[in-house]
PDB file of N, CA, C and O in Angstrom:
ATOM      1  N   UNK U  29      -5.119  17.418 -19.203  1.00 82.00           N
ATOM      2  CA  UNK U  29      -4.302  16.546 -19.294  1.00 82.00           C
ATOM      3  C   UNK U  29      -4.188  14.742 -19.577  1.00 82.00           C
ATOM      4  O   UNK U  29      -4.941  14.825 -19.697  1.00 82.00           O
ATOM      5  N   UNK U  30      -2.766  14.078 -20.252  1.00 88.00           N
ATOM      6  CA  UNK U  30      -3.310  13.505 -20.867  1.00 88.00           C
ATOM      7  C   UNK U  30      -2.105  12.599 -20.072  1.00 88.00           C
ATOM      8  O   UNK U  30      -1.180  12.236 -19.350  1.00 88.00           O
ATOM      9  N   UNK U  31      -3.072  11.285 -20.002  1.00 89.00           N
ATOM     10  CA  UNK U  31      -2.425  10.519 -18.737  1.00 89.00           C
ATOM     11  C   UNK U  31      -1.986   9.267 -19.147  1.00 89.00           C
ATOM     12  O   UNK U  31      -3.315   8.489 -19.599  1.00 89.00           O
ATOM     13  N   UNK U  32      -1.272   8.119 -18.907  1.00 94.00           N
ATOM     14  CA  UNK U  32      -1.646   7.048 -19.816  1.00 94.00           C
ATOM     15  C   UNK U  32      -1.557   5.762 -18.140  1.00 94.00           C
ATOM     16  O   UNK U  32      -1.091   5.322 -16.769  1.00 94.00           O
ATOM     17  N   UNK U  33      -2.398   5.287 -18.335  1.00 94.00           N
ATOM     18  CA  UNK U  33      -2.933   3.759 -17.557  1.00 94.00           C
ATOM     19  C   UNK U  33      -1.706   3.027 -16.930  1.00 94.00           C
ATOM     20  O   UNK U  33      -1.535   2.268 -18.113  1.00 94.00           O
ATOM     21  N   UNK U  34      -1.509   3.121 -16.038  1.00 94.00           N
ATOM     22  CA  UNK U  34      -0.824   2.193 -15.492  1.00 94.00           C
ATOM     23  C   UNK U  34      -1.222   0.821 -15.074  1.00 94.00           C
ATOM     24  O   UNK U  34      -0.051  -0.427 -15.312  1.00 94.00           O
ATOM     25  N   UNK U  35      -2.371   0.104 -15.837  1.00 96.00           N
ATOM     26  CA  UNK U  35      -2.527  -1.793 -16.076  1.00 96.00           C
ATOM     27  C   UNK U  35      -2.717  -2.067 -17.764  1.00 96.00           C
ATOM     28  O   UNK U  35      -1.858  -3.211 -17.951  1.00 96.00           O
ATOM     29  N   UNK U  36      -3.043  -0.918 -18.493  1.00 96.00           N
ATOM     30  CA  UNK U  36      -3.438  -1.775 -19.198  1.00 96.00           C
ATOM     31  C   UNK U  36      -2.447  -0.627 -20.631  1.00 96.00           C
ATOM     32  O   UNK U  36      -2.058  -0.803 -22.079  1.00 96.00           O
ATOM     33  N   UNK U  37      -1.985   0.744 -19.986  1.00 95.00           N
ATOM     34  CA  UNK U  37      -1.016   1.489 -20.544  1.00 95.00           C
ATOM     35  C   UNK U  37      -1.451   1.953 -22.041  1.00 95.00           C
ATOM     36  O   UNK U  37      -1.153   3.665 -22.431  1.00 95.00           O
ATOM     37  N   UNK U  38      -3.388   2.696 -22.062  1.00 93.00           N
ATOM     38  CA  UNK U  38      -3.577   2.996 -22.702  1.00 93.00           C
ATOM     39  C   UNK U  38      -3.867   4.440 -22.387  1.00 93.00           C
ATOM     40  O   UNK U  38      -4.103   5.415 -21.360  1.00 93.00           O
ATOM     41  N   UNK U  39      -3.753   5.806 -23.205  1.00 92.00           N
ATOM     42  CA  UNK U  39      -3.009   7.312 -22.592  1.00 92.00           C
ATOM     43  C   UNK U  39      -5.151   7.428 -22.308  1.00 92.00           C
ATOM     44  O   UNK U  39      -5.964   7.434 -23.708  1.00 92.00           O
ATOM     45  N   UNK U  40      -5.711   8.725 -21.560  1.00 87.00           N
ATOM     46  CA  UNK U  40      -6.424   9.269 -21.518  1.00 87.00           C
ATOM     47  C   UNK U  40      -6.654  10.392 -20.980  1.00 87.00           C
ATOM     48  O   UNK U  40      -5.514  10.570 -20.640  1.00 87.00           O
ATOM     49  N   UNK U  41      -7.472  11.153 -21.764  1.00 84.00           N
ATOM     50  CA  UNK U  41      -7.818  12.774 -21.341  1.00 84.00           C
ATOM     51  C   UNK U  41      -8.538  13.129 -20.253  1.00 84.00           C
ATOM     52  O   UNK U  41      -9.424  12.464 -20.016  1.00 84.00           O
ATOM     53  N   UNK U  42      -8.340  13.648 -19.423  1.00 81.00           N
ATOM     54  CA  UNK U  42      -9.171  14.301 -18.575  1.00 81.00           C
ATOM     55  C   UNK U  42      -8.503  15.890 -17.813  1.00 81.00           C
ATOM     56  O   UNK U  42      -7.591  16.272 -17.919  1.00 81.00           O
ATOM     57  N   UNK U  43      -9.973  16.567 -17.637  1.00 78.00           N
ATOM     58  CA  UNK U  43      -9.128  18.633 -17.664  1.00 78.00           C
ATOM     59  C   UNK U  43      -9.295  18.545 -16.076  1.00 78.00           C
ATOM     60  O   UNK U  43     -10.643  17.971 -15.446  1.00 78.00           O
ATOM     61  N   UNK U  44      -7.975  19.180 -15.581  1.00 74.00           N
ATOM     62  CA  UNK U  44      -7.849  19.343 -14.583  1.00 74.00           C
ATOM     63  C   UNK U  44      -7.722  19.992 -13.594  1.00 74.00           C
ATOM     64  O   UNK U  44      -7.324  20.732 -13.167  1.00 74.00           O
ATOM     65  N   UNK U  45      -8.886  21.451 -14.686  1.00 80.00           N
ATOM     66  CA  UNK U  45      -8.705  22.668 -14.349  1.00 80.00           C
ATOM     67  C   UNK U  45      -9.717  23.037 -13.382  1.00 80.00           C
ATOM     68  O   UNK U  45     -11.096  23.281 -13.604  1.00 80.00           O
ATOM     69  N   UNK U  46      -9.817  22.417 -12.203  1.00 78.00           N
ATOM     70  CA  UNK U  46     -10.714  22.848 -11.327  1.00 78.00           C
ATOM     71  C   UNK U  46     -12.026  21.931 -10.634  1.00 78.00           C
ATOM     72  O   UNK U  46     -13.249  21.798 -10.566  1.00 78.00           O
ATOM     73  N   UNK U  47     -12.274  20.895 -11.804  1.00 78.00           N
ATOM     74  CA  UNK U  47     -13.495  20.082 -11.980  1.00 78.00           C
ATOM     75  C   UNK U  47     -12.819  18.642 -11.286  1.00 78.00           C
ATOM     76  O   UNK U  47     -11.827  18.375 -10.660  1.00 78.00           O
ATOM     77  N   UNK U  48     -13.563  17.502 -10.208  1.00 82.00           N
ATOM     78  CA  UNK U  48     -13.527  16.258 -10.658  1.00 82.00           C
ATOM     79  C   UNK U  48     -12.110  14.979 -11.314  1.00 82.00           C
ATOM     80  O   UNK U  48     -12.616  15.602 -12.073  1.00 82.00           O
ATOM     81  N   UNK U  49     -11.807  14.667  -9.932  1.00 81.00           N
ATOM     82  CA  UNK U  49     -11.720  13.570 -10.930  1.00 81.00           C
ATOM     83  C   UNK U  49     -12.132  12.555 -11.467  1.00 81.00           C
ATOM     84  O   UNK U  49     -13.170  11.753 -10.569  1.00 81.00           O
ATOM     85  N   UNK U  50     -11.698  11.823 -12.355  1.00 80.00           N
ATOM     86  CA  UNK U  50     -12.569  11.021 -13.502  1.00 80.00           C
ATOM     87  C   UNK U  50     -12.676   9.877 -11.635  1.00 80.00           C
ATOM     88  O   UNK U  50     -12.595   8.975 -11.346  1.00 80.00           O
ATOM     89  N   UNK U  51     -13.918   9.414 -12.505  1.00 86.00           N
ATOM     90  CA  UNK U  51     -14.613   8.167 -11.808  1.00 86.00           C
ATOM     91  C   UNK U  51     -13.436   6.890 -11.330  1.00 86.00           C
ATOM     92  O   UNK U  51     -12.929   5.818 -10.052  1.00 86.00           O
ATOM     93  N   UNK U  52     -12.382   6.528 -12.303  1.00 89.00           N
ATOM     94  CA  UNK U  52     -12.071   5.849 -11.870  1.00 89.00           C
ATOM     95  C   UNK U  52      -9.605   6.285 -12.496  1.00 89.00           C
ATOM     96  O   UNK U  52      -9.701   4.770 -12.554  1.00 89.00           O
ATOM     97  N   UNK U  53     -10.389   7.477 -12.056  1.00 90.00           N
ATOM     98  CA  UNK U  53      -8.602   7.857 -11.859  1.00 90.00           C
ATOM     99  C   UNK U  53      -7.310   6.965 -10.781  1.00 90.00           C
ATOM    100  O   UNK U  53      -7.727   6.779  -9.654  1.00 90.00           O
ATOM    101  N   UNK U  54      -6.213   6.658 -10.780  1.00 91.00           N
ATOM    102  CA  UNK U  54      -5.652   6.970 -11.932  1.00 91.00           C
ATOM    103  C   UNK U  54      -5.290   5.801 -13.416  1.00 91.00           C
ATOM    104  O   UNK U  54      -4.732   6.183 -14.061  1.00 91.00           O
ATOM    105  N   UNK U  55      -7.205   4.922 -13.297  1.00 94.00           N
ATOM    106  CA  UNK U  55      -6.902   4.029 -14.608  1.00 94.00           C
ATOM    107  C   UNK U  55      -7.962   4.798 -15.030  1.00 94.00           C
ATOM    108  O   UNK U  55      -8.672   4.863 -14.916  1.00 94.00           O
ATOM    109  N   UNK U  56      -7.688   4.196 -15.793  1.00 92.00           N
ATOM    110  CA  UNK U  56      -8.877   4.401 -17.831  1.00 92.00           C
ATOM    111  C   UNK U  56      -9.402   3.821 -17.580  1.00 92.00           C
ATOM    112  O   UNK U  56     -11.030   5.026 -17.870  1.00 92.00           O
ATOM    113  N   UNK U  57     -10.160   2.527 -16.488  1.00 94.00           N
ATOM    114  CA  UNK U  57     -11.546   2.010 -16.542  1.00 94.00           C
ATOM    115  C   UNK U  57     -11.568   1.300 -15.743  1.00 94.00           C
ATOM    116  O   UNK U  57     -10.865   0.759 -14.800  1.00 94.00           O
ATOM    117  N   UNK U  58     -13.198   0.652 -14.861  1.00 95.00           N
ATOM    118  CA  UNK U  58     -13.358   0.534 -13.946  1.00 95.00           C
ATOM    119  C   UNK U  58     -12.619  -0.674 -14.068  1.00 95.00           C
ATOM    120  O   UNK U  58     -11.974  -1.623 -13.051  1.00 95.00           O
ATOM    121  N   UNK U  59     -12.399  -1.895 -14.774  1.00 96.00           N
ATOM    122  CA  UNK U  59     -12.119  -2.867 -15.282  1.00 96.00           C
ATOM    123  C   UNK U  59     -10.373  -2.627 -14.857  1.00 96.00           C
ATOM    124  O   UNK U  59      -9.886  -3.686 -14.043  1.00 96.00           O
ATOM    125  N   UNK U  60      -9.084  -1.463 -16.215  1.00 96.00           N
ATOM    126  CA  UNK U  60      -8.547  -1.528 -14.778  1.00 96.00           C
ATOM    127  C   UNK U  60      -8.114  -1.095 -13.274  1.00 96.00           C
ATOM    128  O   UNK U  60      -7.287  -1.793 -12.972  1.00 96.00           O
ATOM    129  N   UNK U  61      -9.034  -1.048 -13.311  1.00 96.00           N
ATOM    130  CA  UNK U  61      -9.264  -0.675 -11.520  1.00 96.00           C
ATOM    131  C   UNK U  61      -8.879  -2.013 -11.134  1.00 96.00           C
ATOM    132  O   UNK U  61      -8.037  -2.017  -9.628  1.00 96.00           O
ATOM    133  N   UNK U  62     -10.249  -2.587 -11.228  1.00 96.00           N
ATOM    134  CA  UNK U  62     -10.604  -4.210 -11.146  1.00 96.00           C
ATOM    135  C   UNK U  62      -9.331  -4.646 -11.070  1.00 96.00           C
ATOM    136  O   UNK U  62      -8.650  -5.276  -9.596  1.00 96.00           O
ATOM    137  N   UNK U  63      -8.818  -4.950 -11.455  1.00 97.00           N
ATOM    138  CA  UNK U  63      -7.622  -5.487 -11.692  1.00 97.00           C
ATOM    139  C   UNK U  63      -5.638  -4.897 -11.271  1.00 97.00           C
ATOM    140  O   UNK U  63      -5.564  -6.216 -10.284  1.00 97.00           O
ATOM    141  N   UNK U  64      -6.132  -4.032 -10.592  1.00 96.00           N
ATOM    142  CA  UNK U  64      -5.032  -3.466 -10.056  1.00 96.00           C
ATOM    143  C   UNK U  64      -5.354  -3.947  -8.649  1.00 96.00           C
ATOM    144  O   UNK U  64      -4.564  -4.109  -7.155  1.00 96.00           O
ATOM    145  N   UNK U  65      -6.717  -3.426  -7.434  1.00 96.00           N
ATOM    146  CA  UNK U  65      -7.283  -4.014  -6.780  1.00 96.00           C
ATOM    147  C   UNK U  65      -6.621  -5.468  -6.803  1.00 96.00           C
ATOM    148  O   UNK U  65      -6.235  -5.413  -5.641  1.00 96.00           O
ATOM    149  N   UNK U  66      -7.474  -6.770  -7.487  1.00 96.00           N
ATOM    150  CA  UNK U  66      -6.951  -7.709  -7.699  1.00 96.00           C
ATOM    151  C   UNK U  66      -5.643  -7.761  -7.116  1.00 96.00           C
ATOM    152  O   UNK U  66      -4.768  -9.110  -6.150  1.00 96.00           O
ATOM    153  N   UNK U  67      -4.312  -7.196  -7.666  1.00 95.00           N
ATOM    154  CA  UNK U  67      -2.838  -7.211  -8.023  1.00 95.00           C
ATOM    155  C   UNK U  67      -2.655  -6.866  -6.350  1.00 95.00           C
ATOM    156  O   UNK U  67      -1.778  -7.826  -5.075  1.00 95.00           O
ATOM    157  N   UNK U  68      -3.044  -5.825  -5.604  1.00 92.00           N
ATOM    158  CA  UNK U  68      -3.378  -6.063  -3.806  1.00 92.00           C
ATOM    159  C   UNK U  68      -3.279  -7.195  -3.652  1.00 92.00           C
ATOM    160  O   UNK U  68      -3.180  -7.602  -1.967  1.00 92.00           O
ATOM    161  N   UNK U  69      -5.085  -8.207  -3.316  1.00 93.00           N
ATOM    162  CA  UNK U  69      -5.298  -8.666  -2.869  1.00 93.00           C
ATOM    163  C   UNK U  69      -4.463 -10.369  -3.104  1.00 93.00           C
ATOM    164  O   UNK U  69      -4.161 -10.232  -2.240  1.00 93.00           O
ATOM    165  N   UNK U  70      -4.277  -9.884  -4.183  1.00 93.00           N
ATOM    166  CA  UNK U  70      -2.824 -11.386  -4.284  1.00 93.00           C
ATOM    167  C   UNK U  70      -1.661 -11.425  -3.901  1.00 93.00           C
ATOM    168  O   UNK U  70      -0.931 -12.589  -4.366  1.00 93.00           O
ATOM    169  N   UNK U  71      -1.593 -10.186  -3.649  1.00 89.00           N
ATOM    170  CA  UNK U  71      -0.343  -9.979  -2.585  1.00 89.00           C
ATOM    171  C   UNK U  71       0.887  -9.701  -4.524  1.00 89.00           C
ATOM    172  O   UNK U  71       2.219  -9.943  -3.539  1.00 89.00           O
ATOM    173  N   UNK U  72       0.270  -9.395  -5.400  1.00 92.00           N
ATOM    174  CA  UNK U  72       1.595  -9.333  -5.892  1.00 92.00           C
ATOM    175  C   UNK U  72       2.270  -7.532  -5.750  1.00 92.00           C
ATOM    176  O   UNK U  72       3.008  -7.712  -6.114  1.00 92.00           O
ATOM    177  N   UNK U  73       1.583  -6.652  -4.819  1.00 88.00           N
ATOM    178  CA  UNK U  73       2.545  -5.839  -4.453  1.00 88.00           C
ATOM    179  C   UNK U  73       2.503  -5.527  -3.551  1.00 88.00           C
ATOM    180  O   UNK U  73       1.388  -6.542  -2.571  1.00 88.00           O
ATOM    181  N   UNK U  74       3.178  -5.498  -2.571  1.00 81.00           N
ATOM    182  CA  UNK U  74       4.411  -4.757  -1.662  1.00 81.00           C
ATOM    183  C   UNK U  74       4.841  -3.926  -0.993  1.00 81.00           C
ATOM    184  O   UNK U  74       5.214  -2.990  -1.580  1.00 81.00           O
ATOM    185  N   UNK U  75       3.999  -3.681  -0.034  1.00 75.00           N
ATOM    186  CA  UNK U  75       5.265  -2.633   0.818  1.00 75.00           C
ATOM    187  C   UNK U  75       5.797  -3.285   1.747  1.00 75.00           C
ATOM    188  O   UNK U  75       5.411  -4.044   2.562  1.00 75.00           O
ATOM    189  N   UNK U  76       6.814  -2.917   1.734  1.00 76.00           N
ATOM    190  CA  UNK U  76       8.023  -4.048   2.578  1.00 76.00           C
ATOM    191  C   UNK U  76       8.813  -2.592   2.946  1.00 76.00           C
ATOM    192  O   UNK U  76       9.934  -2.089   2.561  1.00 76.00           O
ATOM    193  N   UNK U  77       9.415  -2.388   4.512  1.00 76.00           N
ATOM    194  CA  UNK U  77       9.924  -1.660   4.715  1.00 76.00           C
ATOM    195  C   UNK U  77      11.697  -2.510   6.307  1.00 76.00           C
ATOM    196  O   UNK U  77       9.939  -3.074   6.859  1.00 76.00           O
ATOM    197  N   UNK U  78      12.199  -2.472   6.645  1.00 74.00           N
ATOM    198  CA  UNK U  78      13.041  -3.835   7.358  1.00 74.00           C
ATOM    199  C   UNK U  78      11.827  -3.190   8.575  1.00 74.00           C
ATOM    200  O   UNK U  78      11.584  -2.151   8.818  1.00 74.00           O
ATOM    201  N   UNK U  79      11.850  -4.604   9.836  1.00 67.00           N
ATOM    202  CA  UNK U  79      11.716  -3.528  11.057  1.00 67.00           C
ATOM    203  C   UNK U  79      12.392  -2.356  11.347  1.00 67.00           C
ATOM    204  O   UNK U  79      13.203  -2.806  11.177  1.00 67.00           O
ATOM    205  N   UNK U  80      11.716  -1.888  12.668  1.00 68.00           N
ATOM    206  CA  UNK U  80      12.146  -0.788  12.891  1.00 68.00           C
ATOM    207  C   UNK U  80      13.275  -1.813  14.223  1.00 68.00           C
ATOM    208  O   UNK U  80      12.831  -3.247  14.660  1.00 68.00           O
ATOM    209  N   UNK U  81      14.015  -0.858  14.114  1.00 74.00           N
ATOM    210  CA  UNK U  81      15.361  -1.516  16.053  1.00 74.00           C
ATOM    211  C   UNK U  81      14.320  -1.388  17.344  1.00 74.00           C
ATOM    212  O   UNK U  81      13.482  -0.394  17.477  1.00 74.00           O
ATOM    213  N   UNK U  82      14.480  -2.320  17.425  1.00 71.00           N
ATOM    214  CA  UNK U  82      13.337  -2.287  18.949  1.00 71.00           C
ATOM    215  C   UNK U  82      14.332  -1.339  20.442  1.00 71.00           C
ATOM    216  O   UNK U  82      13.764  -0.791  20.680  1.00 71.00           O
ATOM    217  N   UNK U  83      15.745  -1.551  20.187  1.00 76.00           N
ATOM    218  CA  UNK U  83      16.585  -0.658  21.075  1.00 76.00           C
ATOM    219  C   UNK U  83      16.154   0.974  20.883  1.00 76.00           C
ATOM    220  O   UNK U  83      16.355   1.743  21.196  1.00 76.00           O
ATOM    221  N   UNK U  84      16.052   1.222  19.826  1.00 78.00           N
ATOM    222  CA  UNK U  84      15.816   2.772  19.570  1.00 78.00           C
ATOM    223  C   UNK U  84      14.897   2.804  19.954  1.00 78.00           C
ATOM    224  O   UNK U  84      14.104   3.937  19.700  1.00 78.00           O
ATOM    225  N   UNK U  85      12.881   2.108  20.301  1.00 81.00           N
ATOM    226  CA  UNK U  85      12.145   2.284  20.719  1.00 81.00           C
ATOM    227  C   UNK U  85      12.077   2.765  22.462  1.00 81.00           C
ATOM    228  O   UNK U  85      12.523   2.316  22.881  1.00 81.00           O
ATOM    229  N   UNK U  86      10.933   3.629  22.164  1.00 86.00           N
ATOM    230  CA  UNK U  86      10.761   3.726  24.011  1.00 86.00           C
ATOM    231  C   UNK U  86       9.636   2.681  24.052  1.00 86.00           C
ATOM    232  O   UNK U  86       9.264   2.619  23.267  1.00 86.00           O
ATOM    233  N   UNK U  87       9.609   2.676  25.929  1.00 87.00           N
ATOM    234  CA  UNK U  87       8.408   1.797  26.309  1.00 87.00           C
ATOM    235  C   UNK U  87       7.054   1.116  26.062  1.00 87.00           C
ATOM    236  O   UNK U  87       6.645  -0.131  25.354  1.00 87.00           O
ATOM    237  N   UNK U  88       6.355   2.232  25.394  1.00 88.00           N
ATOM    238  CA  UNK U  88       5.356   2.698  24.839  1.00 88.00           C
ATOM    239  C   UNK U  88       5.759   2.315  23.655  1.00 88.00           C
ATOM    240  O   UNK U  88       4.562   1.159  22.633  1.00 88.00           O
ATOM    241  N   UNK U  89       6.589   2.257  22.836  1.00 85.00           N
ATOM    242  CA  UNK U  89       6.686   1.881  20.666  1.00 85.00           C
ATOM    243  C   UNK U  89       6.316   0.604  21.167  1.00 85.00           C
ATOM    244  O   UNK U  89       6.122  -0.170  20.691  1.00 85.00           O
ATOM    245  N   UNK U  90       7.360  -0.048  22.296  1.00 82.00           N
ATOM    246  CA  UNK U  90       7.820  -2.046  21.624  1.00 82.00           C
ATOM    247  C   UNK U  90       7.124  -2.031  22.474  1.00 82.00           C
ATOM    248  O   UNK U  90       5.875  -3.036  21.651  1.00 82.00           O
ATOM    249  N   UNK U  91       5.913  -1.556  22.568  1.00 86.00           N
ATOM    250  CA  UNK U  91       4.371  -2.552  23.719  1.00 86.00           C
ATOM    251  C   UNK U  91       2.886  -2.408  22.422  1.00 86.00           C
ATOM    252  O   UNK U  91       2.828  -3.559  22.136  1.00 86.00           O
ATOM    253  N   UNK U  92       3.717  -1.157  21.692  1.00 87.00           N
ATOM    254  CA  UNK U  92       2.294  -1.116  20.655  1.00 87.00           C
ATOM    255  C   UNK U  92       2.400  -2.406  19.332  1.00 87.00           C
ATOM    256  O   UNK U  92       2.200  -3.085  18.791  1.00 87.00           O
ATOM    257  N   UNK U  93       4.005  -1.789  19.173  1.00 81.00           N
ATOM    258  CA  UNK U  93       5.056  -3.336  18.621  1.00 81.00           C
ATOM    259  C   UNK U  93       4.476  -4.954  18.951  1.00 81.00           C
ATOM    260  O   UNK U  93       4.379  -5.415  17.770  1.00 81.00           O
ATOM    261  N   UNK U  94       5.037  -5.055  19.961  1.00 83.00           N
ATOM    262  CA  UNK U  94       4.729  -5.735  20.138  1.00 83.00           C
ATOM    263  C   UNK U  94       2.707  -6.394  20.242  1.00 83.00           C
ATOM    264  O   UNK U  94       3.140  -7.866  19.663  1.00 83.00           O
ATOM    265  N   UNK U  95       2.418  -6.105  20.174  1.00 86.00           N
ATOM    266  CA  UNK U  95       0.929  -6.187  20.069  1.00 86.00           C
ATOM    267  C   UNK U  95       0.141  -6.109  18.757  1.00 86.00           C
ATOM    268  O   UNK U  95       0.003  -7.432  18.282  1.00 86.00           O
ATOM    269  N   UNK U  96       1.180  -5.653  18.114  1.00 84.00           N
ATOM    270  CA  UNK U  96       0.433  -5.484  15.981  1.00 84.00           C
ATOM    271  C   UNK U  96       1.491  -6.487  16.106  1.00 84.00           C
ATOM    272  O   UNK U  96       0.722  -7.540  15.475  1.00 84.00           O
ATOM    273  N   UNK U  97       2.112  -7.094  16.180  1.00 82.00           N
ATOM    274  CA  UNK U  97       3.226  -8.316  15.751  1.00 82.00           C
ATOM    275  C   UNK U  97       1.987  -9.926  16.206  1.00 82.00           C
ATOM    276  O   UNK U  97       2.350 -10.457  15.213  1.00 82.00           O
ATOM    277  N   UNK U  98       1.995  -9.300  18.253  1.00 84.00           N
ATOM    278  CA  UNK U  98       1.217 -10.912  17.017  1.00 84.00           C
ATOM    279  C   UNK U  98      -0.432 -11.220  16.943  1.00 84.00           C
ATOM    280  O   UNK U  98      -0.389 -12.064  16.620  1.00 84.00           O
ATOM    281  N   UNK U  99      -1.223  -9.985  16.654  1.00 81.00           N
ATOM    282  CA  UNK U  99      -2.397  -9.815  15.970  1.00 81.00           C
ATOM    283  C   UNK U  99      -1.928 -10.709  14.557  1.00 81.00           C
ATOM    284  O   UNK U  99      -3.182 -10.818  14.587  1.00 81.00           O
ATOM    285  N   UNK U 100      -1.105 -10.200  13.850  1.00 78.00           N
ATOM    286  CA  UNK U 100      -0.746 -10.633  12.895  1.00 78.00           C
ATOM    287  C   UNK U 100      -0.036 -11.676  12.938  1.00 78.00           C
ATOM    288  O   UNK U 100       0.303 -12.541  11.525  1.00 78.00           O
ATOM    289  N   UNK U 101       0.219 -12.267  14.209  1.00 75.00           N
ATOM    290  CA  UNK U 101       0.692 -13.742  14.231  1.00 75.00           C
ATOM    291  C   UNK U 101       1.929 -14.628  14.087  1.00 75.00           C
ATOM    292  O   UNK U 101       2.381 -14.979  13.469  1.00 75.00           O
ATOM    293  N   UNK U 102       2.794 -12.912  13.896  1.00 69.00           N
ATOM    294  CA  UNK U 102       4.154 -12.688  14.013  1.00 69.00           C
ATOM    295  C   UNK U 102       4.905 -12.517  15.765  1.00 69.00           C
ATOM    296  O   UNK U 102       6.103 -12.514  15.727  1.00 69.00           O
ATOM    297  N   UNK U 103       3.790 -13.461  16.755  1.00 62.00           N
ATOM    298  CA  UNK U 103       4.765 -13.224  17.959  1.00 62.00           C
ATOM    299  C   UNK U 103       5.892 -14.066  18.065  1.00 62.00           C
ATOM    300  O   UNK U 103       7.060 -13.373  18.419  1.00 62.00           O
ATOM    301  N   UNK U 104       6.952 -14.695  17.404  1.00 64.00           N
ATOM    302  CA  UNK U 104       8.247 -14.840  17.350  1.00 64.00           C
ATOM    303  C   UNK U 104       8.864 -14.145  16.633  1.00 64.00           C
ATOM    304  O   UNK U 104      10.263 -13.761  17.391  1.00 64.00           O
ATOM    305  N   UNK U 105       7.733 -12.947  16.069  1.00 57.00           N
ATOM    306  CA  UNK U 105       9.538 -11.923  15.470  1.00 57.00           C
ATOM    307  C   UNK U 105       9.906 -10.474  17.191  1.00 57.00           C
ATOM    308  O   UNK U 105      10.780 -10.270  16.531  1.00 57.00           O
ATOM    309  N   UNK U 106       8.688 -11.044  18.030  1.00 54.00           N
ATOM    310  CA  UNK U 106       9.081 -10.081  19.107  1.00 54.00           C
ATOM    311  C   UNK U 106      10.941 -10.355  19.522  1.00 54.00           C
ATOM    312  O   UNK U 106      11.095  -9.555  19.805  1.00 54.00           O
ATOM    313  N   UNK U 107      10.615 -11.901  20.303  1.00 55.00           N
ATOM    314  CA  UNK U 107      12.121 -12.150  20.620  1.00 55.00           C
ATOM    315  C   UNK U 107      13.068 -11.967  19.844  1.00 55.00           C
ATOM    316  O   UNK U 107      14.690 -11.572  19.789  1.00 55.00           O
ATOM    317  N   UNK U 108      13.214 -12.169  18.490  1.00 51.00           N
ATOM    318  CA  UNK U 108      14.063 -12.469  17.159  1.00 51.00           C
ATOM    319  C   UNK U 108      14.887 -10.577  17.533  1.00 51.00           C
ATOM    320  O   UNK U 108      15.154 -10.746  16.995  1.00 51.00           O
ATOM    321  N   UNK U 109      13.837  -9.594  17.825  1.00 47.00           N
ATOM    322  CA  UNK U 109      14.426  -8.477  16.755  1.00 47.00           C
ATOM    323  C   UNK U 109      15.190  -7.394  18.706  1.00 47.00           C
ATOM    324  O   UNK U 109      15.114  -6.387  18.612  1.00 47.00           O
ATOM    325  N   UNK U 110      14.447  -8.417  19.786  1.00 46.00           N
ATOM    326  CA  UNK U 110      15.023  -7.915  21.014  1.00 46.00           C
ATOM    327  C   UNK U 110      16.771  -8.280  20.977  1.00 46.00           C
ATOM    328  O   UNK U 110      17.464  -7.592  21.888  1.00 46.00           O
ATOM    329  N   UNK U 111      17.513  -8.238  19.978  1.00 43.00           N
ATOM    330  CA  UNK U 111      18.866  -8.664  19.881  1.00 43.00           C
ATOM    331  C   UNK U 111      19.233  -7.721  19.511  1.00 43.00           C
ATOM    332  O   UNK U 111      19.077  -6.839  18.823  1.00 43.00           O
TER     333      UNK U 111
END
């Protein structure tokens, strides 16, 4: 199977017939894998979704959500989501 590295764009081959994935999969090298990890650490990549509606949550979900926001240093968001 031929793949293209998402960091450098280089094509590379690997045998996908019952063998283990290459050590740097899905990248072509440890360098590209490290570059990708660095982008996550530098917050160049984000997984963002809107915060859930507090009105639609159960009491247990509200408590867990409040604890999460508090631990994340976002306690101010707790009251703003109650509206």
